[in-house]
C-alpha cells in the first residue's frame, strides 16, 4: 500500500510513501538524455528528456516506482489489485507495458497535457518484464505544476481522471475516493461548529476538536482522507527547507509502523521509504524506515547527456529483498 501527494507552495513538489513488506532493491536511478530506452512494442527512445527516481535494481531498464523528468513532470505507480486490467497487444497500436509507462511518458512529455495526448493512442498491455515477474497491478498519478491526473487501466479500458485533490492511495478506484471525501466535509482545522444541538452549550475543551472523526487507520480510503485533510490545511513558508519538511510531515502522518499492518502471509507492511521531489529544481529527497535523515540527489549535478544509467544505491535494512513483481 502507498500514498502519493502533489503540493504547490512557491515551487511544485510531489511526495510518496512506499509501503511494502519487502525491499525491491531500491536505487535512485538517473536516466540521462542519451540512454537508449528499449521498449518491447514501441520504437526505442534514443534521445529524450532526462529523468530520475526510485527504481528496482535492474541495469537494463529503469523499473521506476516513481520519477520526475527535467521538465518537472512526475509520475508514480501505486498498487491497484483486483481492479487493474491490462489488454492484449494490438498490431499497429501504441502498446506499452505497465513497467514501461513511467519512463515512456517522462521521456516524451513535458506536461500532463502532452502526456494526455499520447495516452489517447496508448494501450497498457500485459507484457511482463520477465517470465518470473508478472505485471504488477497498478494505477498511476501524473502531474506537473498546473494539473494532476490519475490513470487507471480497467476492464473498460484506460481511464484518465482529473485529480484536483492531488492525492492517491490504493484500492478502490479513484472515483470512490473522490466521492468518499464528502463524508468528511464537516471536519475543520479549527474548533468546529456545535451542530449537536443549539439548546446545548457544548464548548471545546482543547485545541484540534474540529478534526474529531478524521480517520487514523491504515486502510487506503482512510489514508486518502487523512492525506487530503493534511495537504489542504497545510501552511508553511514558501522556501525549500520548509516545503520539503512539510511534505515529509504529511507523509509521516500516513506512514505504516512496522508490526501495525500485517499481510495475509503474516509479514509486516511498512513504509520502506518516503520521498519528496522538487519538480522545478529537479531535486529528489528521500529517507528510509531505518534512517530518518533526509538525503538528496540533484539532476542538475549529474551528467544529463550521458549514455548510461547512473545509480545511487539505497539501503533498506531489515526487510527481505524480492523482485519487482508484486504490487506497490
Short mmCIF file of C-alpha atoms in Angstrom, two decimals, residues 95-316:
data_model
loop_
_atom_site.label_atom_id
_atom_site.label_comp_id
_atom_site.label_asym_id
_atom_site.label_seq_id
_atom_site.Cartn_x
_atom_site.Cartn_y
_atom_site.Cartn_z
CA UNK A 95 1.33 -0.95 -26.87
CA UNK A 96 3.07 -0.09 -23.62
CA UNK A 97 3.76 -2.48 -20.75
CA UNK A 98 2.94 -1.38 -17.17
CA UNK A 99 6.64 -1.26 -16.22
CA UNK A 100 7.33 0.95 -19.26
CA UNK A 101 4.68 3.61 -18.81
CA UNK A 102 6.62 5.86 -16.40
CA UNK A 103 9.83 6.09 -18.48
CA UNK A 104 7.81 6.22 -21.72
CA UNK A 105 5.74 9.24 -20.70
CA UNK A 106 8.53 11.07 -18.87
CA UNK A 107 10.91 10.55 -21.80
CA UNK A 108 8.47 12.09 -24.27
CA UNK A 109 6.35 14.66 -22.42
CA UNK A 110 6.95 17.99 -20.74
CA UNK A 111 3.45 18.36 -19.30
CA UNK A 112 0.30 16.49 -18.33
CA UNK A 113 -1.39 17.85 -21.45
CA UNK A 114 1.26 16.33 -23.70
CA UNK A 115 1.02 13.04 -21.81
CA UNK A 116 -2.77 13.02 -22.15
CA UNK A 117 -2.50 13.37 -25.94
CA UNK A 118 -0.02 10.49 -26.08
CA UNK A 119 -2.19 8.32 -23.83
CA UNK A 120 -5.22 8.67 -26.11
CA UNK A 121 -3.33 6.46 -28.56
CA UNK A 122 -1.99 4.00 -25.97
CA UNK A 123 -2.91 0.52 -24.79
CA UNK A 124 -1.47 -0.71 -21.50
CA UNK A 125 -0.79 -4.34 -22.28
CA UNK A 126 0.02 -7.38 -20.15
CA UNK A 127 3.65 -7.82 -21.03
CA UNK A 128 5.84 -8.90 -18.08
CA UNK A 129 9.36 -7.60 -17.57
CA UNK A 130 10.46 -11.23 -17.19
CA UNK A 131 8.68 -14.58 -17.00
CA UNK A 132 9.15 -14.73 -13.23
CA UNK A 133 7.89 -11.13 -12.88
CA UNK A 134 4.22 -10.93 -13.91
CA UNK A 135 2.87 -7.41 -14.46
CA UNK A 136 2.17 -5.60 -11.20
CA UNK A 137 -1.45 -4.36 -10.85
CA UNK A 138 -1.01 -0.59 -10.73
CA UNK A 139 -2.68 2.73 -11.19
CA UNK A 140 -0.73 5.96 -11.53
CA UNK A 141 -0.72 9.61 -10.52
CA UNK A 142 0.74 12.02 -13.08
CA UNK A 143 1.25 15.71 -12.50
CA UNK A 144 3.09 18.94 -13.20
CA UNK A 145 2.84 22.43 -11.76
CA UNK A 146 -0.52 23.04 -13.47
CA UNK A 147 -2.60 19.88 -13.19
CA UNK A 148 -2.77 16.39 -11.82
CA UNK A 149 -4.47 13.25 -13.19
CA UNK A 150 -4.97 9.60 -12.27
CA UNK A 151 -4.56 6.81 -14.82
CA UNK A 152 -6.42 3.54 -14.30
CA UNK A 153 -6.30 0.61 -16.71
CA UNK A 154 -9.56 -1.22 -16.00
CA UNK A 155 -11.82 -3.64 -17.84
CA UNK A 156 -13.46 -0.82 -19.83
CA UNK A 157 -10.05 0.47 -20.97
CA UNK A 158 -7.73 3.25 -19.86
CA UNK A 159 -9.44 5.87 -17.72
CA UNK A 160 -7.92 9.32 -17.18
CA UNK A 161 -9.38 11.23 -14.23
CA UNK A 162 -8.74 14.84 -13.34
CA UNK A 163 -7.39 14.89 -9.77
CA UNK A 164 -7.92 18.30 -8.14
CA UNK A 165 -7.41 16.68 -4.71
CA UNK A 166 -3.78 15.85 -5.63
CA UNK A 167 -3.77 12.67 -3.53
CA UNK A 168 -3.78 9.00 -4.49
CA UNK A 169 -3.68 5.80 -2.45
CA UNK A 170 -4.58 2.21 -3.46
CA UNK A 171 -7.90 0.39 -3.99
CA UNK A 172 -10.74 1.26 -4.54
CA UNK A 173 -10.71 3.17 -7.86
CA UNK A 174 -10.20 6.93 -7.77
CA UNK A 175 -13.89 7.90 -8.24
CA UNK A 176 -14.71 6.15 -4.95
CA UNK A 177 -12.01 8.09 -3.07
CA UNK A 178 -13.22 11.38 -4.53
CA UNK A 179 -16.84 10.71 -3.51
CA UNK A 180 -15.90 9.26 -0.11
CA UNK A 181 -14.15 12.50 0.79
CA UNK A 182 -17.54 14.25 1.02
CA UNK A 183 -18.36 12.14 4.11
CA UNK A 184 -15.83 14.27 5.99
CA UNK A 185 -16.86 17.71 4.76
CA UNK A 186 -17.58 18.91 8.31
CA UNK A 187 -14.01 18.39 9.51
CA UNK A 188 -12.14 21.55 10.37
CA UNK A 189 -8.63 22.58 11.29
CA UNK A 190 -10.24 24.91 13.84
CA UNK A 191 -12.60 24.04 16.70
CA UNK A 192 -15.60 23.26 14.52
CA UNK A 193 -19.19 24.36 14.90
CA UNK A 194 -21.51 22.93 17.55
CA UNK A 195 -24.17 21.22 15.41
CA UNK A 196 -25.08 18.65 18.09
CA UNK A 197 -27.89 20.87 19.38
CA UNK A 198 -28.43 24.60 19.60
CA UNK A 199 -30.01 24.01 23.01
CA UNK A 200 -26.79 22.58 24.49
CA UNK A 201 -23.87 24.96 25.05
CA UNK A 202 -21.15 22.44 24.16
CA UNK A 203 -17.82 24.22 24.33
CA UNK A 204 -14.46 22.79 23.17
CA UNK A 205 -12.08 21.78 25.96
CA UNK A 206 -8.86 21.63 23.88
CA UNK A 207 -7.38 22.53 20.51
CA UNK A 208 -7.98 20.32 17.46
CA UNK A 209 -11.54 19.23 18.20
CA UNK A 210 -12.66 20.25 14.70
CA UNK A 211 -10.71 17.27 13.41
CA UNK A 212 -12.51 14.66 15.51
CA UNK A 213 -13.61 11.95 13.09
CA UNK A 214 -10.54 12.21 10.84
CA UNK A 215 -9.63 8.58 10.06
CA UNK A 216 -6.42 7.34 11.60
CA UNK A 217 -6.27 3.74 10.38
CA UNK A 218 -4.01 2.46 7.60
CA UNK A 219 -6.67 1.48 5.07
CA UNK A 220 -6.30 3.12 1.66
CA UNK A 221 -9.62 5.01 1.91
CA UNK A 222 -8.70 6.41 5.33
CA UNK A 223 -5.19 7.34 4.21
CA UNK A 224 -6.69 9.19 1.24
CA UNK A 225 -8.93 11.28 3.50
CA UNK A 226 -6.19 11.91 6.07
CA UNK A 227 -3.61 12.90 3.46
CA UNK A 228 -6.11 15.21 1.72
CA UNK A 229 -7.07 16.90 5.01
CA UNK A 230 -3.43 17.46 5.97
CA UNK A 231 -2.45 18.61 2.48
CA UNK A 232 -5.25 21.13 2.03
CA UNK A 233 -4.93 22.57 5.53
CA UNK A 234 -1.13 22.73 5.35
CA UNK A 235 0.63 26.04 5.94
CA UNK A 236 4.34 26.77 5.73
CA UNK A 237 6.83 29.34 4.43
CA UNK A 238 7.49 29.41 0.69
CA UNK A 239 11.06 28.24 0.86
CA UNK A 240 12.77 24.93 0.09
CA UNK A 241 13.60 23.62 3.57
CA UNK A 242 10.14 24.44 4.92
CA UNK A 243 8.35 22.86 1.94
CA UNK A 244 10.41 19.67 2.00
CA UNK A 245 9.95 19.36 5.74
CA UNK A 246 6.20 19.91 5.40
CA UNK A 247 5.80 17.19 2.79
CA UNK A 248 7.64 14.67 4.94
CA UNK A 249 5.49 15.65 7.93
CA UNK A 250 2.35 14.96 5.87
CA UNK A 251 3.72 11.63 4.64
CA UNK A 252 4.70 10.67 8.20
CA UNK A 253 1.05 11.01 9.21
CA UNK A 254 0.01 8.32 6.70
CA UNK A 255 3.05 6.07 7.09
CA UNK A 256 2.99 2.48 8.38
CA UNK A 257 4.84 1.48 11.53
CA UNK A 258 6.35 -1.98 11.32
CA UNK A 259 4.08 -4.52 13.01
CA UNK A 260 0.86 -2.48 12.88
CA UNK A 261 -0.25 -3.75 9.45
CA UNK A 262 0.14 -7.43 8.62
CA UNK A 263 -0.26 -9.03 5.21
CA UNK A 264 -2.23 -12.23 4.62
CA UNK A 265 1.10 -14.07 4.84
CA UNK A 266 1.80 -12.56 8.25
CA UNK A 267 4.60 -10.26 7.09
CA UNK A 268 4.86 -6.61 8.11
CA UNK A 269 3.64 -3.98 5.66
CA UNK A 270 5.69 -0.87 6.43
CA UNK A 271 6.82 2.40 4.88
CA UNK A 272 10.17 1.32 3.48
CA UNK A 273 10.94 4.81 2.18
CA UNK A 274 9.40 8.24 1.69
CA UNK A 275 10.40 10.71 -0.99
CA UNK A 276 9.81 14.35 -1.89
CA UNK A 277 10.72 15.84 -5.25
CA UNK A 278 11.03 19.48 -6.22
CA UNK A 279 9.77 19.30 -9.80
CA UNK A 280 11.05 22.77 -10.74
CA UNK A 281 14.59 22.25 -9.48
CA UNK A 282 14.84 18.52 -10.12
CA UNK A 283 15.89 17.55 -6.60
CA UNK A 284 14.91 14.12 -5.27
CA UNK A 285 14.82 13.94 -1.46
CA UNK A 286 14.29 10.69 0.41
CA UNK A 287 14.50 8.95 3.77
CA UNK A 288 14.12 5.30 4.74
CA UNK A 289 12.43 3.46 7.59
CA UNK A 290 15.72 2.98 9.42
CA UNK A 291 17.30 6.32 8.53
CA UNK A 292 15.15 9.42 9.03
CA UNK A 293 17.93 11.75 7.83
CA UNK A 294 16.78 13.34 4.59
CA UNK A 295 19.19 12.75 1.69
CA UNK A 296 19.08 14.29 -1.77
CA UNK A 297 20.08 13.67 -5.37
CA UNK A 298 20.03 16.62 -7.78
CA UNK A 299 19.55 16.15 -11.52
CA UNK A 300 21.49 19.31 -12.38
CA UNK A 301 24.63 17.90 -10.77
CA UNK A 302 24.56 14.74 -12.87
CA UNK A 303 25.67 14.22 -16.48
CA UNK A 304 22.34 14.62 -18.26
CA UNK A 305 23.95 13.97 -21.65
CA UNK A 306 25.28 10.55 -20.67
CA UNK A 307 24.55 7.23 -22.31
CA UNK A 308 24.45 5.03 -19.19
CA UNK A 309 22.12 4.80 -16.22
CA UNK A 310 23.51 6.47 -13.11
CA UNK A 311 22.61 4.52 -9.96
CA UNK A 312 22.71 5.52 -6.29
CA UNK A 313 22.16 2.53 -4.01
CA UNK A 314 19.64 2.96 -1.18
CA UNK A 315 19.84 0.74 1.89
CA UNK A 316 16.55 -0.64 3.22
#
